[in-house]
Amino acid sequence: MDTTPLDDPVGGSLHGNHAHLARRVGRAATYLPDVTTFAAVDPGDGGEWDDLTRLLGPGADADLFSCPVLPPAHWTEFFHLAGRQLILPGALADTPRVADVIELGAPDAAEMLDLVETTRPGPFWPRTHELGPYLGIRGADGLLLAMAGVRLRPPGWSEISAVCTVPEARGRGYAAQLIGELVARITALGDRPFLHVAETNTGAIALYERLGFRTRTPVTFRGFRVP
């Protein structure tokens, strides 16, 4: 199992499976507007940070996620969050079917954003669903109760992300079922699943470990202001 693409999952995605959603200047790359704010650089002689400045613009926020290299010291860090990266080294634990799963897309974008605003699983933008697939579960009244999807796709890997359930519907097995469906789709493509989680999100970590995911490495999510 080659895990080296997971050392720079944003860069690997932008140069591979998500190249059609990327914009670039020299050795720097980021996603198209409203897809996601993640950026990456190809390490070189330092000129890559000038490229990122030209790409994003002075004063912009550089969302470097878990970028393996850091910008020059005069770039101001405005966001810093400890987390971990997990992989599924073996089989996923059983995830019983408890509800009907639906595909989510552009017509559902507003509802997806509302769900993210309520549950705060991590960054999500109006076009994030284009990284997909994203799956959801609706209640009897048609309201979106839970969702999860695929975000980053470095070579050989697919990241499960935006796993969230409205508070009143938690404990019903929705998240586990959605993860199980995504794992099946990811493995059918020949990829392996991985995910990221904030270190403070102990409930999510417990769920992922119960399903068979194991920590590969600690990560630090970072944001910097372009000087």
CSV table of N, CA and C in Angstrom, one decimal, residues 88-155:
chain,number,residue,atom,x,y,z
A,88,LEU,N,-8.0,3.3,5.9
A,88,LEU,CA,-8.7,2.0,6.2
A,88,LEU,C,-7.7,0.9,5.8
A,89,PRO,N,-7.0,0.3,6.7
A,89,PRO,CA,-6.0,-0.7,6.3
A,89,PRO,C,-6.6,-2.1,6.0
A,90,GLY,N,-7.8,-2.3,6.5
A,90,GLY,CA,-8.4,-3.6,6.2
A,90,GLY,C,-9.8,-3.5,5.7
A,91,ALA,N,-10.7,-4.4,6.1
A,91,ALA,CA,-12.1,-4.3,5.7
A,91,ALA,C,-12.9,-3.4,6.6
A,92,LEU,N,-13.9,-2.7,6.1
A,92,LEU,CA,-14.7,-1.9,6.8
A,92,LEU,C,-15.7,-2.7,7.7
A,93,ALA,N,-15.9,-2.3,8.9
A,93,ALA,CA,-16.9,-3.0,9.8
A,93,ALA,C,-18.3,-3.0,9.1
A,94,ASP,N,-19.2,-3.9,9.5
A,94,ASP,CA,-20.5,-3.9,8.9
A,94,ASP,C,-21.2,-2.6,9.2
A,95,THR,N,-21.9,-2.1,8.1
A,95,THR,CA,-22.7,-0.9,8.3
A,95,THR,C,-24.1,-1.1,7.8
A,96,PRO,N,-25.0,-1.5,8.7
A,96,PRO,CA,-26.3,-1.9,8.3
A,96,PRO,C,-27.1,-0.8,7.5
A,97,ARG,N,-27.9,-1.2,6.6
A,97,ARG,CA,-28.8,-0.3,5.9
A,97,ARG,C,-29.9,0.2,6.8
A,98,VAL,N,-30.0,1.5,7.1
A,98,VAL,CA,-31.1,2.0,7.9
A,98,VAL,C,-32.0,3.0,7.2
A,99,ALA,N,-31.6,3.4,6.0
A,99,ALA,CA,-32.3,4.4,5.3
A,99,ALA,C,-32.0,4.4,3.8
A,100,ASP,N,-32.8,5.0,3.0
A,100,ASP,CA,-32.5,5.1,1.6
A,100,ASP,C,-31.4,6.2,1.4
A,101,VAL,N,-30.4,5.9,0.6
A,101,VAL,CA,-29.3,6.8,0.2
A,101,VAL,C,-29.6,7.4,-1.1
A,102,ILE,N,-29.4,8.7,-1.3
A,102,ILE,CA,-29.6,9.4,-2.5
A,102,ILE,C,-28.4,10.1,-3.0
A,103,GLU,N,-28.3,10.4,-4.3
A,103,GLU,CA,-27.2,11.2,-4.8
A,103,GLU,C,-27.5,12.7,-4.6
A,104,LEU,N,-26.5,13.4,-4.3
A,104,LEU,CA,-26.6,14.9,-4.1
A,104,LEU,C,-25.8,15.6,-5.2
A,105,GLY,N,-26.3,16.7,-5.6
A,105,GLY,CA,-25.6,17.5,-6.7
A,105,GLY,C,-26.0,18.9,-6.7
A,106,ALA,N,-25.9,19.6,-7.8
A,106,ALA,CA,-26.1,21.0,-7.9
A,106,ALA,C,-27.5,21.4,-7.4
A,107,PRO,N,-28.6,20.7,-7.7
A,107,PRO,CA,-29.9,21.1,-7.2
A,107,PRO,C,-30.0,21.1,-5.7
A,108,ASP,N,-29.1,20.4,-5.0
A,108,ASP,CA,-29.2,20.2,-3.6
A,108,ASP,C,-28.2,21.1,-2.9
A,109,ALA,N,-27.4,21.9,-3.6
A,109,ALA,CA,-26.3,22.7,-3.0
A,109,ALA,C,-26.7,23.6,-1.9
A,110,ALA,N,-27.8,24.3,-2.0
A,110,ALA,CA,-28.3,25.2,-0.9
A,110,ALA,C,-28.6,24.4,0.3
A,111,GLU,N,-29.2,23.2,0.2
A,111,GLU,CA,-29.5,22.4,1.4
A,111,GLU,C,-28.2,21.8,2.0
A,112,MET,N,-27.3,21.5,1.2
A,112,MET,CA,-26.0,20.9,1.7
A,112,MET,C,-25.3,22.0,2.5
A,113,LEU,N,-25.3,23.2,2.0
A,113,LEU,CA,-24.7,24.4,2.7
A,113,LEU,C,-25.4,24.6,4.0
A,114,ASP,N,-26.7,24.5,4.0
A,114,ASP,CA,-27.5,24.7,5.3
A,114,ASP,C,-27.1,23.6,6.3
A,115,LEU,N,-26.9,22.4,5.8
A,115,LEU,CA,-26.6,21.3,6.7
A,115,LEU,C,-25.2,21.5,7.3
A,116,VAL,N,-24.3,21.9,6.4
A,116,VAL,CA,-22.9,22.2,6.9
A,116,VAL,C,-22.9,23.3,7.9
A,117,GLU,N,-23.7,24.4,7.7
A,117,GLU,CA,-23.8,25.5,8.6
A,117,GLU,C,-24.3,25.0,10.0
A,118,THR,N,-25.2,24.1,10.0
A,118,THR,CA,-25.8,23.6,11.2
A,118,THR,C,-24.8,22.6,12.0
A,119,THR,N,-24.1,21.8,11.2
A,119,THR,CA,-23.3,20.7,11.8
A,119,THR,C,-21.8,21.0,11.9
A,120,ARG,N,-21.3,21.9,11.1
A,120,ARG,CA,-19.8,22.3,11.1
A,120,ARG,C,-18.9,21.1,10.9
A,121,PRO,N,-19.0,20.3,9.9
A,121,PRO,CA,-18.1,19.2,9.7
A,121,PRO,C,-16.7,19.7,9.1
A,122,GLY,N,-16.6,20.9,8.6
A,122,GLY,CA,-15.4,21.4,8.0
A,122,GLY,C,-15.8,22.3,6.8
A,123,PRO,N,-14.8,22.8,6.1
A,123,PRO,CA,-15.1,23.7,5.0
A,123,PRO,C,-15.9,23.1,3.9
A,124,PHE,N,-16.9,23.8,3.4
A,124,PHE,CA,-17.7,23.4,2.3
A,124,PHE,C,-18.2,24.6,1.6
A,125,TRP,N,-18.2,24.6,0.3
A,125,TRP,CA,-18.5,25.7,-0.6
A,125,TRP,C,-19.6,25.4,-1.6
A,126,PRO,N,-20.2,26.4,-2.3
A,126,PRO,CA,-21.3,26.1,-3.2
A,126,PRO,C,-21.0,25.0,-4.3
A,127,ARG,N,-19.7,24.9,-4.7
A,127,ARG,CA,-19.4,23.9,-5.7
A,127,ARG,C,-18.6,22.7,-5.2
A,128,THR,N,-18.5,22.6,-3.9
A,128,THR,CA,-17.7,21.5,-3.4
A,128,THR,C,-18.2,20.1,-3.8
A,129,HIS,N,-19.5,20.0,-4.0
A,129,HIS,CA,-20.2,18.8,-4.5
A,129,HIS,C,-19.6,18.3,-5.8
A,130,GLU,N,-19.0,19.2,-6.6
A,130,GLU,CA,-18.4,18.8,-7.9
A,130,GLU,C,-17.1,17.9,-7.7
A,131,LEU,N,-16.6,17.9,-6.5
A,131,LEU,CA,-15.5,17.0,-6.2
A,131,LEU,C,-15.9,15.6,-6.1
A,132,GLY,N,-17.1,15.3,-5.7
A,132,GLY,CA,-18.0,14.2,-5.4
A,132,GLY,C,-17.5,12.8,-5.8
A,133,PRO,N,-18.4,11.8,-5.6
A,133,PRO,CA,-19.8,12.0,-5.4
A,133,PRO,C,-20.1,12.3,-3.9
A,134,TYR,N,-21.3,13.0,-3.7
A,134,TYR,CA,-21.8,13.3,-2.4
A,134,TYR,C,-23.2,12.5,-2.3
A,135,LEU,N,-23.4,11.9,-1.1
A,135,LEU,CA,-24.6,11.1,-0.9
A,135,LEU,C,-25.3,11.7,0.3
A,136,GLY,N,-26.6,11.5,0.4
A,136,GLY,CA,-27.4,12.0,1.5
A,136,GLY,C,-28.5,11.1,1.9
A,137,ILE,N,-29.1,11.4,3.0
A,137,ILE,CA,-30.3,10.8,3.5
A,137,ILE,C,-31.3,11.8,3.9
A,138,ARG,N,-32.5,11.7,3.4
A,138,ARG,CA,-33.6,12.6,3.7
A,138,ARG,C,-34.6,12.0,4.7
A,139,GLY,N,-35.3,12.8,5.4
A,139,GLY,CA,-36.3,12.3,6.3
A,139,GLY,C,-37.6,12.2,5.6
A,140,ALA,N,-38.7,11.7,6.3
A,140,ALA,CA,-40.0,11.5,5.7
A,140,ALA,C,-40.6,12.8,5.1
A,141,ASP,N,-40.1,13.9,5.7
A,141,ASP,CA,-40.6,15.2,5.3
A,141,ASP,C,-39.8,15.8,4.1
A,142,GLY,N,-38.8,15.0,3.7
A,142,GLY,CA,-38.0,15.5,2.6
A,142,GLY,C,-36.7,16.3,2.9
A,143,LEU,N,-36.6,16.6,4.2
A,143,LEU,CA,-35.5,17.4,4.6
A,143,LEU,C,-34.2,16.6,4.7
A,144,LEU,N,-33.1,17.2,4.3
A,144,LEU,CA,-31.8,16.6,4.3
A,144,LEU,C,-31.3,16.4,5.7
A,145,LEU,N,-31.1,15.1,6.1
A,145,LEU,CA,-30.7,14.9,7.5
A,145,LEU,C,-29.3,14.5,7.7
A,146,ALA,N,-28.7,14.0,6.6
A,146,ALA,CA,-27.3,13.6,6.8
A,146,ALA,C,-26.6,13.5,5.4
A,147,MET,N,-25.3,13.7,5.3
A,147,MET,CA,-24.6,13.5,4.1
A,147,MET,C,-23.1,13.2,4.3
A,148,ALA,N,-22.5,12.8,3.3
A,148,ALA,CA,-21.0,12.5,3.2
A,148,ALA,C,-20.6,12.4,1.8
A,149,GLY,N,-19.4,12.7,1.5
A,149,GLY,CA,-19.0,12.6,0.1
A,149,GLY,C,-17.5,12.4,0.0
A,150,VAL,N,-17.0,12.5,-1.3
A,150,VAL,CA,-15.6,12.4,-1.6
A,150,VAL,C,-15.1,13.7,-2.0
A,151,ARG,N,-13.9,14.1,-1.3
A,151,ARG,CA,-13.4,15.4,-1.6
A,151,ARG,C,-12.0,15.3,-2.3
A,152,LEU,N,-10.9,15.2,-1.6
A,152,LEU,CA,-9.6,15.1,-2.3
A,152,LEU,C,-9.4,13.7,-2.9
A,153,ARG,N,-8.7,13.7,-4.1
A,153,ARG,CA,-8.4,12.4,-4.7
A,153,ARG,C,-7.0,12.4,-5.3
A,154,PRO,N,-6.0,12.3,-4.3
A,154,PRO,CA,-4.6,12.0,-4.8
A,154,PRO,C,-4.5,10.7,-5.4
A,155,PRO,N,-3.4,10.4,-6.2
A,155,PRO,CA,-3.3,9.1,-6.9
A,155,PRO,C,-3.5,7.9,-6.0
